[in-house]
Coordinates of C-alpha atoms and ligand atoms in Angstrom, one line a residue:
X1426 CA 88.4 40.7 -2.1
X1427 CA 87.6 41.4 1.6
X1428 CA 89.0 44.9 1.1
X1429 CA 86.7 45.4 -1.9
X1430 CA 83.6 44.2 0.1
X1431 CA 84.6 46.6 3.0
X1432 CA 85.0 49.4 0.6
X1433 CA 81.6 48.7 -1.0
X1434 CA 79.9 48.5 2.4
X1435 CA 81.5 51.8 3.5
X1436 CA 80.5 53.5 0.3
X1437 CA 76.9 52.3 0.7
X1438 CA 76.9 53.4 4.3
X1439 CA 78.1 56.8 3.3
X1440 CA 75.6 57.0 0.5
X1441 CA 72.8 56.3 3.0
X1442 CA 73.8 59.1 5.3
X1443 CA 71.4 62.1 5.1
X1444 CA 73.1 65.3 4.2
X1445 CA 73.4 68.1 6.7
X1446 CA 70.6 69.9 5.0
X1447 CA 68.4 66.8 5.4
X1448 CA 69.2 66.6 9.1
X1449 CA 68.3 70.2 9.7
X1450 CA 65.1 69.8 7.6
X1451 CA 64.0 66.8 9.7
X1452 CA 61.4 65.8 7.1
X1453 CA 59.4 69.0 7.4
X1454 CA 59.4 71.3 4.3
X1455 CA 60.5 74.9 4.9
X1456 CA 63.9 74.3 6.5
X1457 CA 66.0 73.6 3.5
X1458 CA 68.1 76.7 3.8
X1459 CA 68.4 76.7 7.6
X1460 CA 72.2 76.7 7.5
X1461 CA 72.1 79.9 5.4
X1462 CA 69.2 82.0 6.7
X1463 CA 66.4 81.9 9.3
X1464 CA 63.1 80.3 8.5
X1465 CA 61.3 83.4 7.3
X1466 CA 64.3 84.5 5.3
X1467 CA 64.7 88.0 6.7
X1468 CA 68.1 87.2 8.4
X1469 CA 71.1 85.8 6.5
X1470 CA 73.6 84.0 8.7
X1471 CA 76.5 85.4 6.8
X1472 CA 79.5 83.5 5.4
X1473 CA 79.8 81.3 8.4
X1474 CA 81.2 77.8 8.5
X1475 CA 78.2 75.5 9.2
X1476 CA 78.7 72.4 11.3
X1477 CA 76.1 69.7 12.2
X1478 CA 77.9 67.5 14.7
X1479 CA 76.8 63.9 15.1
X1480 CA 78.1 63.3 18.6
X1481 CA 79.1 65.3 21.7
X1482 CA 82.8 64.5 20.7
X1483 CA 82.3 66.1 17.3
X1484 CA 80.5 69.0 19.0
X1485 CA 83.4 69.4 21.4
X1486 CA 86.1 69.5 18.7
X1487 CA 83.9 71.9 16.6
X1488 CA 83.5 74.3 19.5
X1489 CA 87.2 74.1 20.6
X1490 CA 88.6 75.1 17.2
X1491 CA 85.8 77.3 16.2
X1492 CA 86.2 80.7 14.5
X1493 CA 84.2 83.3 16.4
X1494 CA 81.5 84.4 16.6
X1495 CA 80.0 81.0 17.3
X1496 CA 76.2 80.7 17.3
X1497 CA 73.8 77.8 17.4
X1498 CA 70.7 77.8 15.2
X1499 CA 67.8 76.0 16.6
X1500 CA 64.9 75.8 14.1
X1501 CA 65.6 79.4 12.9
X1502 CA 62.2 80.9 13.9
X1503 CA 63.6 84.0 15.5
X1504 CA 63.0 87.1 13.4
X1505 CA 66.0 88.9 15.0
X1506 CA 69.7 88.2 14.0
X1507 CA 70.2 86.1 17.2
X1508 CA 71.8 83.3 15.2
X1509 CA 73.7 85.5 12.7
X1510 CA 77.5 84.9 12.7
X1511 CA 79.2 86.3 9.7
X1512 CA 82.7 85.1 9.3
X1513 CA 82.3 82.7 12.3
X1514 CA 80.8 79.3 13.0
X1515 CA 77.2 78.3 12.8
X1516 CA 76.3 75.1 14.7
X1517 CA 73.1 73.1 14.3
X1518 CA 72.3 70.4 16.9
X1519 CA 69.8 68.7 14.6
X1520 CA 71.6 65.4 15.0
X1521 CA 71.8 65.8 18.8
X1522 CA 68.1 65.4 19.4
X1523 CA 67.7 62.3 21.5
X1524 CA 65.6 61.9 24.6
X1525 CA 68.0 60.9 27.3
X1526 CA 65.8 60.1 30.3
X1527 CA 62.0 60.2 31.1
X1528 CA 60.4 59.9 34.5
X1529 CA 56.6 59.6 34.4
X1530 CA 54.7 62.0 36.7
X1531 CA 53.1 60.4 39.8
X1532 CA 50.2 61.5 41.9
X1533 CA 52.6 63.1 44.4
X1534 CA 55.5 64.3 42.3
X1535 CA 56.4 65.9 39.0
X1536 CA 57.8 63.9 36.2
X1537 CA 60.7 65.0 34.0
X1538 CA 62.2 64.6 30.5
X1539 CA 65.9 65.1 29.8
X1540 CA 66.7 65.9 26.2
X1541 CA 69.7 66.8 24.0
X1542 CA 70.2 70.4 22.9
X1543 CA 68.8 69.9 19.4
X1544 CA 65.4 68.3 20.4
X1545 CA 62.2 70.0 19.3
X1546 CA 58.9 70.3 21.2
X1547 CA 57.4 68.0 18.5
X1548 CA 60.0 65.4 19.5
X1549 CA 59.1 65.8 23.2
X1550 CA 55.4 65.6 22.4
X1551 CA 55.9 62.4 20.4
X1552 CA 58.0 60.8 23.2
X1553 CA 55.4 61.7 25.9
X1554 CA 52.3 60.5 24.0
X1555 CA 49.7 60.1 26.8
X1556 CA 52.3 59.4 29.5
X1557 CA 52.6 63.0 30.5
X1558 CA 52.4 66.6 29.3
X1559 CA 54.2 70.0 29.5
X1560 CA 52.5 72.8 31.3
X1561 CA 52.1 74.8 28.1
X1562 CA 53.3 75.1 24.5
X1563 CA 54.2 77.8 22.0
X1564 CA 52.1 78.1 18.9
X1565 CA 54.6 76.0 16.9
X1566 CA 56.2 72.8 18.4
X1567 CA 58.6 73.0 15.5
X1568 CA 60.9 75.1 17.7
X1569 CA 63.8 73.5 19.5
X1570 CA 63.4 73.5 23.2
X1571 CA 66.8 75.1 23.7
X1572 CA 66.1 77.8 21.1
X1573 CA 62.7 78.6 22.5
X1574 CA 63.8 79.0 26.1
X1575 CA 66.8 81.0 25.0
X1576 CA 64.5 83.8 23.9
X1577 CA 61.9 83.5 26.6
X1578 CA 59.2 82.0 24.4
X1579 CA 55.8 81.7 25.9
X1580 CA 52.2 80.4 25.4
X1581 CA 49.2 82.1 27.1
X1582 CA 47.9 81.9 30.6
X1583 CA 47.5 84.2 33.6
X1584 CA 48.9 81.4 35.9
X1585 CA 51.5 80.1 33.4
X1586 CA 55.1 81.4 33.2
X1587 CA 57.1 81.4 30.0
X1588 CA 58.5 78.0 28.8
X1589 CA 61.9 78.6 30.3
X1590 CA 60.3 78.3 33.8
X1591 CA 59.7 74.6 33.1
X1592 CA 63.5 73.9 32.9
X1593 CA 64.9 72.2 36.0
X1594 CA 68.4 71.5 34.6
X1595 CA 70.5 73.1 31.9
X1596 CA 74.0 72.1 30.7
X1597 CA 76.2 74.3 28.6
X1598 CA 79.3 73.5 26.6
X1599 CA 81.9 76.3 27.0
X1600 CA 84.5 77.5 24.4
X1601 CA 87.1 75.1 25.8
X1602 CA 84.8 72.1 25.2
X1603 CA 84.1 71.5 28.9
X1604 CA 80.5 71.5 30.3
X1605 CA 78.9 73.3 33.2
X1606 CA 75.4 72.6 34.5
X1607 CA 72.8 74.2 36.7
X1608 CA 69.8 72.8 38.4
X1609 CA 67.0 73.7 40.8
X1610 CA 68.4 71.7 43.8
X1611 CA 72.1 72.5 43.6
X1612 CA 72.0 76.0 42.1
X1613 CA 68.5 77.4 42.6
X1614 CA 69.5 81.0 42.1
X1615 CA 71.7 80.5 39.2
X1616 CA 69.3 78.4 37.3
X1617 CA 67.0 81.4 37.2
X1618 CA 69.8 83.4 35.7
X1619 CA 70.7 81.0 32.9
X1620 CA 67.2 79.9 31.7
X1621 CA 66.8 82.8 29.2
X1622 CA 70.3 83.2 27.7
X1623 CA 70.2 84.2 24.0
X1624 CA 72.9 81.7 23.2
X1625 CA 75.5 83.8 25.1
X1626 CA 76.4 81.2 27.7
X1627 CA 77.7 78.5 25.4
X1628 CA 76.0 75.6 23.6
X1629 CA 73.1 74.0 25.4
X1630 CA 74.0 70.3 25.2
X1631 CA 71.2 68.9 27.4
X1632 CA 68.3 70.1 29.6
X1633 CA 65.5 68.7 31.7
X1634 CA 61.9 69.9 31.6
X1635 CA 59.1 69.3 34.2
X1636 CA 56.5 66.8 33.1
X1637 CA 52.9 67.1 34.5
X1638 CA 50.2 64.5 34.2
X1639 CA 48.5 64.2 30.8
X1640 CA 45.6 66.5 30.3
X1641 CA 43.1 67.5 27.7
X1642 CA 42.2 71.0 26.6
X1643 CA 38.6 72.1 25.9
X1644 CA 38.8 75.0 23.4
X1645 CA 36.0 77.4 22.6
X1646 CA 36.4 79.8 19.7
X1647 CA 34.2 82.8 19.1
X1648 CA 34.4 84.8 15.9
X1649 CA 33.2 88.3 15.0
X1650 CA 33.3 89.5 18.6
X1651 CA 32.9 93.2 18.8
X1652 CA 36.4 94.5 19.2
X1653 CA 35.4 97.1 21.8
X1654 CA 33.7 94.4 23.9
X1655 CA 37.0 92.4 23.8
X1656 CA 39.0 95.4 24.8
X1657 CA 36.6 96.3 27.6
X1658 CA 37.0 92.8 29.1
X1659 CA 40.8 93.2 29.5
X1660 CA 42.6 92.1 31.6
X1661 CA 39.9 90.3 33.7
X1662 CA 38.9 88.0 30.8
X1663 CA 42.2 86.2 31.2
X1664 CA 41.0 85.0 34.6
X1665 CA 38.0 83.2 33.1
X1666 CA 40.0 80.4 31.6
X1667 CA 43.5 78.7 31.7
X1668 CA 44.7 80.1 28.4
X1669 CA 43.2 82.7 26.1
X1670 CA 44.2 84.2 22.8
X1671 CA 42.5 87.3 21.4
X1672 CA 43.1 88.1 17.7
X1673 CA 42.0 91.0 15.6
X1674 CA 42.6 92.3 12.1
X1675 CA 40.1 95.0 13.0
X1676 CA 41.8 98.3 14.1
X1677 CA 41.7 99.8 10.6
X1678 CA 39.2 99.7 7.8
X1679 CA 38.7 96.5 5.7
X1680 CA 36.9 93.2 6.1
X1681 CA 37.7 92.7 9.8
X1682 CA 37.1 96.3 11.0
X1683 CA 35.9 96.4 14.6
X1684 CA 35.9 92.7 15.1
X1685 CA 38.0 90.2 17.2
X1686 CA 38.1 86.5 17.5
X1687 CA 38.8 84.7 20.8
X1688 CA 39.8 81.2 21.8
X1689 CA 39.3 80.2 25.5
X1690 CA 41.1 77.1 26.7
X1691 CA 40.3 75.1 29.8
X1692 CA 42.6 72.3 31.1
X1693 CA 41.1 69.0 32.2
X1694 CA 42.3 68.1 34.7
X1695 CA 44.4 71.1 35.6
X1696 CA 48.0 70.4 36.6
X1697 CA 47.9 73.1 39.3
X1698 CA 45.7 74.0 42.2
X1699 CA 44.5 77.3 40.6
X1700 CA 40.7 77.2 40.6
X1701 CA 39.7 78.4 37.2
X1702 CA 35.9 78.7 36.6
X1703 CA 34.2 76.3 34.2
X1704 CA 33.6 77.8 30.7
X1705 CA 30.7 80.2 30.7
X1706 CA 29.7 81.1 27.1
X1707 CA 30.2 84.8 26.8
X1708 CA 27.3 87.0 25.7
X1709 CA 28.7 87.5 22.2
X1710 CA 27.6 84.5 20.3
X1711 CA 28.0 80.8 19.7
X1712 CA 31.3 78.9 19.4
X1713 CA 32.7 78.4 16.0
X1714 CA 32.2 74.7 15.1
X1715 CA 33.3 74.5 11.4
X1716 CA 36.8 73.0 10.8
X1717 CA 39.5 75.5 9.8
X1718 CA 42.9 75.3 8.2
X1719 CA 45.8 75.1 10.6
X1720 CA 48.0 78.2 11.0
X1721 CA 50.4 78.8 8.1
X1722 CA 49.5 75.5 6.6
X1723 CA 50.7 75.0 3.0
X1724 CA 47.7 75.3 0.6
X1725 CA 49.2 72.4 -1.4
X1726 CA 49.0 70.2 1.8
X1727 CA 46.3 71.8 4.0
X1728 CA 45.6 70.5 7.5
X1729 CA 42.5 71.2 9.4
X1730 CA 41.5 71.4 13.0
X1731 CA 38.3 72.0 15.0
X1732 CA 38.5 75.4 16.7
X1733 CA 35.9 74.4 19.3
X1734 CA 36.8 70.9 20.6
X1735 CA 38.2 68.9 23.5
X1736 CA 41.4 67.1 22.7
X1737 CA 45.0 66.2 23.8
X1738 CA 47.1 69.1 25.3
X1739 CA 49.6 68.8 22.5
X1740 CA 47.4 69.2 19.4
X1741 CA 44.9 71.6 21.1
X1742 CA 47.5 74.1 22.6
X1743 CA 49.8 74.1 19.6
X1744 CA 48.7 75.2 16.1
X1745 CA 51.1 73.5 13.7
X1746 CA 50.9 69.8 14.6
X1747 CA 48.4 67.3 13.3
X1748 CA 46.4 64.6 15.1
X1749 CA 49.1 62.0 14.4
X1750 CA 51.6 64.3 16.2
X1751 CA 53.4 65.1 13.0
X1752 CA 54.5 68.7 12.2
X1753 CA 52.4 70.4 9.6
X1754 CA 54.2 72.2 6.8
X1755 CA 54.5 75.9 7.5
X1756 CA 54.5 78.6 4.8
X1757 CA 56.8 81.6 5.8
X1758 CA 54.0 84.1 5.4
X1759 CA 54.5 86.5 8.3
X1760 CA 57.0 88.7 10.0
X1761 CA 56.4 89.3 13.7
X1762 CA 56.9 91.7 16.5
X1763 CA 55.8 91.2 20.1
X1764 CA 55.9 93.7 23.0
X1765 CA 55.0 93.1 26.6
X1766 CA 53.5 95.5 29.1
X1767 CA 52.5 94.9 32.7
X1768 CA 49.0 93.4 32.8
X1769 CA 47.4 96.2 34.7
X1770 CA 48.0 98.4 31.6
X1771 CA 46.4 95.9 29.2
X1772 CA 43.4 98.0 28.3
X1773 CA 45.2 101.4 27.9
X1774 CA 48.0 99.7 26.0
X1775 CA 45.6 98.1 23.4
X1776 CA 43.8 101.3 23.0
X1777 CA 47.1 103.1 22.3
X1778 CA 48.0 100.5 19.7
X1779 CA 44.5 100.8 18.2
X1780 CA 45.1 104.5 17.7
X1781 CA 48.3 104.2 15.8
X1782 CA 47.1 101.2 13.7
X1783 CA 43.8 102.8 12.7
X1784 CA 45.2 104.0 9.4
X1785 CA 46.9 100.8 8.4
X1786 CA 45.6 98.2 5.9
X1787 CA 44.7 94.8 7.3
X1788 CA 44.4 91.4 5.8
X1789 CA 41.0 89.6 5.9
X1790 CA 40.5 88.0 9.3
X1791 CA 40.8 84.2 9.5
X1792 CA 37.0 83.9 9.8
X1793 CA 36.1 86.0 6.8
X1794 CA 34.5 84.5 3.7
X1795 CA 34.8 85.7 0.1
X1796 CA 37.9 86.9 -1.7
X1797 CA 40.8 87.3 0.8
X1798 CA 42.2 90.8 1.1
X1799 CA 46.0 91.2 1.9
X1800 CA 47.1 94.2 3.9
X1801 CA 50.3 95.2 5.7
X1802 CA 49.1 93.6 9.0
X1803 CA 47.7 90.1 9.0
X1804 CA 46.6 90.1 12.7
X1805 CA 47.3 91.2 16.2
X1806 CA 47.2 88.6 19.0
X1807 CA 47.0 89.4 22.7
X1808 CA 48.1 86.8 25.2
X1809 CA 49.0 86.8 28.8
X1810 CA 52.2 85.5 30.6
X1811 CA 52.8 85.1 34.3
X1812 CA 55.9 86.9 35.6
X1813 CA 59.1 84.9 36.2
X1814 CA 62.5 85.5 37.8
X1815 CA 64.9 84.8 34.9
X1816 CA 67.4 87.6 34.9
X1817 CA 66.8 88.7 31.3
X1818 CA 63.2 87.6 31.0
X1819 CA 61.0 89.9 29.0
X1820 CA 58.2 89.2 31.4
X1821 CA 59.5 89.8 34.9
X1822 CA 55.9 90.7 36.0
X1823 CA 52.5 89.4 34.8
X1824 CA 52.3 90.8 31.3
X1825 CA 50.1 91.3 28.3
X1826 CA 51.8 90.3 25.0
X1827 CA 50.9 92.5 22.1
X1828 CA 51.9 90.4 19.0
X1829 CA 51.6 91.5 15.4
X1830 CA 51.9 89.4 12.3
X1831 CA 53.0 91.5 9.3
X1832 CA 52.6 90.5 5.7
X1833 CA 56.1 89.1 4.9
X1834 CA 56.0 90.4 1.3
X1835 CA 59.6 91.9 0.9
X1836 CA 58.1 94.9 -0.9
X1837 CA 56.3 95.8 2.3
X1838 CA 59.3 95.3 4.6
X1839 CA 60.0 99.0 5.1
X1840 CA 56.4 99.8 5.9
X1841 CA 56.4 96.9 8.4
X1842 CA 59.5 98.2 10.1
X1843 CA 57.9 101.6 10.5
X1844 CA 54.8 100.0 11.9
X1845 CA 56.9 98.0 14.5
X1846 CA 58.5 101.3 15.5
X1847 CA 55.1 103.0 15.9
X1848 CA 53.7 100.1 18.0
X1849 CA 56.8 100.2 20.2
X1850 CA 56.5 104.0 20.6
X1851 CA 52.8 103.7 21.5
X1852 CA 53.6 101.2 24.2
X1853 CA 56.6 103.0 25.7
X1854 CA 54.6 104.9 28.3
X1855 CA 53.5 101.5 29.8
X1856 CA 57.0 100.2 30.3
X1857 CA 57.4 98.3 27.1
X1858 CA 59.6 95.2 26.8
X1859 CA 60.3 93.4 23.5
X1860 CA 60.4 89.6 22.7
X1861 CA 64.0 88.6 22.2
X1862 CA 63.1 86.7 19.0
X1863 CA 60.9 89.3 17.3
X1864 CA 61.3 92.6 15.6
X1865 CA 61.9 95.7 17.8
X1866 CA 64.5 98.4 18.4
X1867 CA 67.4 97.6 20.8
X1868 CA 65.9 100.2 23.2
X1869 CA 62.9 98.0 23.8
X1870 CA 64.9 95.4 25.7
X1871 CA 64.5 96.8 29.1
X1872 CA 66.2 94.7 31.8
X1873 CA 66.7 95.7 35.4
X1874 CA 70.3 96.9 35.7
X1875 CA 71.3 94.7 38.6
X1876 CA 70.0 91.6 36.8
X1877 CA 71.6 92.5 33.5
X1878 CA 75.0 93.1 35.2
X1879 CA 74.7 89.6 36.9
X1880 CA 73.9 88.1 33.5
X1881 CA 76.9 89.8 31.8
X1882 CA 79.2 88.6 34.7
X1883 CA 78.0 85.1 34.1
X1884 CA 78.6 85.4 30.4
X1885 CA 82.2 86.6 31.1
X1886 CA 82.8 83.7 33.5
X1887 CA 81.5 81.2 30.9
X1888 CA 83.1 82.9 27.9
X1889 CA 85.8 85.4 28.8
X1890 CA 86.7 86.2 25.1
X1891 CA 83.1 86.7 24.1
X1892 CA 83.3 83.9 21.5
X1893 CA 79.6 83.2 21.7
X1894 CA 78.6 86.9 21.1
X1895 CA 77.6 88.2 17.7
X1896 CA 76.9 91.8 16.8
X1897 CA 73.3 91.6 17.6
X1898 CA 73.7 90.4 21.2
X1899 CA 76.5 92.9 21.8
X1900 CA 74.1 95.6 20.8
X1901 CA 71.0 94.4 22.7
X1902 CA 72.8 93.1 25.9
X1903 CA 76.0 95.1 26.0
X1904 CA 74.7 98.3 24.4
X1905 CA 77.5 98.3 21.7
X1906 CA 76.8 99.6 18.2
Ligands
LIG849 C1 55.6 81.1 13.1 C2 56.1 81.5 14.4 C3 55.4 81.4 15.6 C4 55.9 81.8 16.8 N1 55.1 81.7 17.9 C5 55.6 82.0 19.1 C6 54.9 81.8 20.3 O1 53.8 81.2 20.3 N2 55.4 82.3 21.5 C7 56.6 83.0 21.5 O2 57.0 83.5 22.6 N3 57.4 83.1 20.4 C8 56.9 82.6 19.2 N4 57.7 82.7 18.1 C9 59.1 83.1 18.3 C10 60.0 81.9 18.6 O3 59.4 81.2 19.7 C11 61.4 82.2 19.0 O4 62.0 82.9 18.0 C12 62.2 80.9 19.3 O5 63.4 81.3 19.9 C13 62.4 80.0 18.1 O6 63.0 78.8 18.5 P1 64.1 78.2 17.5 O7 64.4 76.7 17.8 O8 63.7 78.4 16.1 O9 65.4 79.0 17.9 P2 66.3 79.9 16.9 O10 65.6 81.1 16.4 O11 67.1 79.1 16.0 O12 67.4 80.4 18.1 C14 67.0 81.3 19.1 C15 68.2 81.5 20.0 O13 68.5 80.3 20.7 C16 69.9 80.1 20.5 N5 70.1 78.6 20.5 C17 69.3 77.7 19.9 N6 69.7 76.4 20.2 C18 70.7 76.6 21.1 C19 71.6 75.7 21.8 N7 71.4 74.3 21.7 N8 72.5 76.2 22.6 C20 72.7 77.5 22.7 N9 71.9 78.4 22.1 C21 70.9 77.9 21.3 C22 70.2 80.7 19.2 O14 71.6 81.0 19.1 C23 69.4 82.0 19.3 O15 70.1 82.9 20.1 C24 57.2 82.4 16.9 C25 58.0 82.4 15.7 C26 57.5 82.0 14.5 C27 58.3 82.1 13.3

C-alpha cells in the first residue's frame, strides 16, 4: 500500500513537471521551438541533442559527456548561427535562472546582483524592482544576460558602454566540468578579455552585474522630423541627452520619405557624474503624446506605452516589457543587421547608407496613419555606444550603430541579404564592424590582431579540443571556411 502511495505521488510529481519546451518558453509566447531554431526562425540548430539541465550537477554531467560541438542557446535572439550545433549538443540554462545574491547600492558604493547563467534581463528587473537599476538595457529584456553580453549587446548613450561592461564577475564551466572565474579585483585585465565571448569559453554558469541606484527616465519622442535635419545634427545630438534613438523609414520613396523620428531620454537622477543638459525641445515640433503599440507586440494581445513620459528605468528604456514588469509577446517580424563606425564618421556614414538605400522599398513608419505599406526595410535605427576594452568588442571606440530591420517575409530573404551586403560595403570606408548577433559577412568582424590572438589563446586554454566551437565561430573568429 505504502509503495502504491509513493508511486502515485511520484507519478503526480512527474506529471506536474513542466516540459523542457515549457521551461525554455518561460510563459512568453514565441519561444516554443527554441530547442530547434532561433527566435526569428532563420537559423536551425541542426540535429543536436538538446539538454535543459535542472541543476549544476546535471549541467556538469551533460557537459562532460557531451558530443561536440556544444553550444548554449540563451533566448535565441541572435540572427547569426552562433548557437547552431548540428550533430552536437545544445544546452539551455532556462532552469538555471535564479538570483543568487543581491547587494543594494549605497550612497558611496555600487550595488551588485549575482545571477545564474540562464537568467534574463526581465528576471533581473523583476528582482530589482525599485531597489536598484542597471546602467542601461537592450531594447528587449527577454534576452538572457549571458547571451546578450556574449555578443556585445548594447543600448544607446554617448557615455554608456555596452552591457558587457557592467559585468564584474563571470564564471565558466569548462569541457571537463570544472569552473573558472574572473573578476574585476583579482583579474582586472582578463575580465576585459572574457566579457564578450560568443560562447567559446565554456558555459557561463554565473555572473555579477553592477547595480546603480534606482532612476527614472524622462523620454521625449518627436515624429516626422526632417531626415536631413536629423542627419545634420550628428554626432553632436547624442550629447544633448543620456540616451537617444533616431529611426527612419525615409531613405527611399513611400510614406516615410525624408522623415525621421527621434526619442531623447534623460536619466533622473543620473547614476554618473556626466553633466548632461536638461531637455531643450528641438526646433522641429512638439513631442508625440498619443499612446503607441509596443515594439513587435502581437496584434492579438497589444500592449501600449506613452512615447513621451517619465517612468521607471526598466519600462522606459526597454521596449518589450509592460508596466507590471511582465514580458510582452513578440511577433518575429524582422530580420536585423547592425554595423558600427567610429562616431566621428557618423554623418558621412549615414549619408553613404542613404545613397545605397534610396532605391529600396520601405514600410510605413511607426507614426504613419492610414493603410500600412510593407517594404523590404521596416526601419533604420541609429544609436551610440561608448567604446570599451573587451578584446573582441565590436565597439572598441565610441561608435555609431547603424541598425536595419528588414521585413522577415521568407520570400524577401535574398533581397534582404543583398541589402545587408550593400550597407556593409557602403560603411567599409569608415572602418565598419558588425554586431556579433546580427546579419553581416564574416569580413565585417574586424578585431585588432593582438586582441584577437589573446582571445584565441584563452579559448585554447579553456577548451583545447575546441568542443565549444561551431562552424560559425570557426569562420568569424578563426577565419576557417
Ligand atoms: C527583437 C530583437 C531586438 C534586439 N535588440 C537589440 C538591442 O537593442 N541591442 C543589441 O545590441 N542587440 C539587439 N539584438 C540582438 C541581441 O541582443 C543578441 O543577439 C543577443 O545575443 C541575444 O541574447 P539571447 O539571450 O537571445 O542569446 P542567444 O542569441 O541565444 O545567444 C547568443 C550567444 O550567447 C551564447 N550563450 C548564451 N547563453 C550562454 C551561456 N550561459 N554560456 C555560454 N554562452 C552562452 C550563445 O551560444 C551565443 O553564442 C536584438 C535582437 C532581436 C531579435
